């Protein structure tokens, strides 16, 4: 295993966002997750559409919900 500047415990939404942000700032990041796949819970949210919204005004989001 390679040396990491940062180790993120948990590959959920917050852990993945922390890892991405740190990597974008130049850190070498290792994510430690006990499940076989990171972000597993995101796959089961939103009826299979994941938990992601588009970049649009709040009014448009509310109209679509």
mmCIF file of C-alpha atoms in Angstrom, residues 16 24 30 53 58 60:
data_model
loop_
_atom_site.group_PDB
_atom_site.id
_atom_site.type_symbol
_atom_site.label_atom_id
_atom_site.label_comp_id
_atom_site.label_asym_id
_atom_site.label_seq_id
_atom_site.Cartn_x
_atom_site.Cartn_y
_atom_site.Cartn_z
ATOM 1 C CA UNK A 16 -16.229 10.559 -0.550
ATOM 2 C CA UNK A 24 -8.270 18.245 -5.572
ATOM 3 C CA UNK A 30 -6.874 6.586 1.021
ATOM 4 C CA UNK A 53 -29.688 17.017 -7.928
ATOM 5 C CA UNK A 58 -34.417 26.130 -5.902
ATOM 6 C CA UNK A 60 -37.101 24.416 -10.263
#
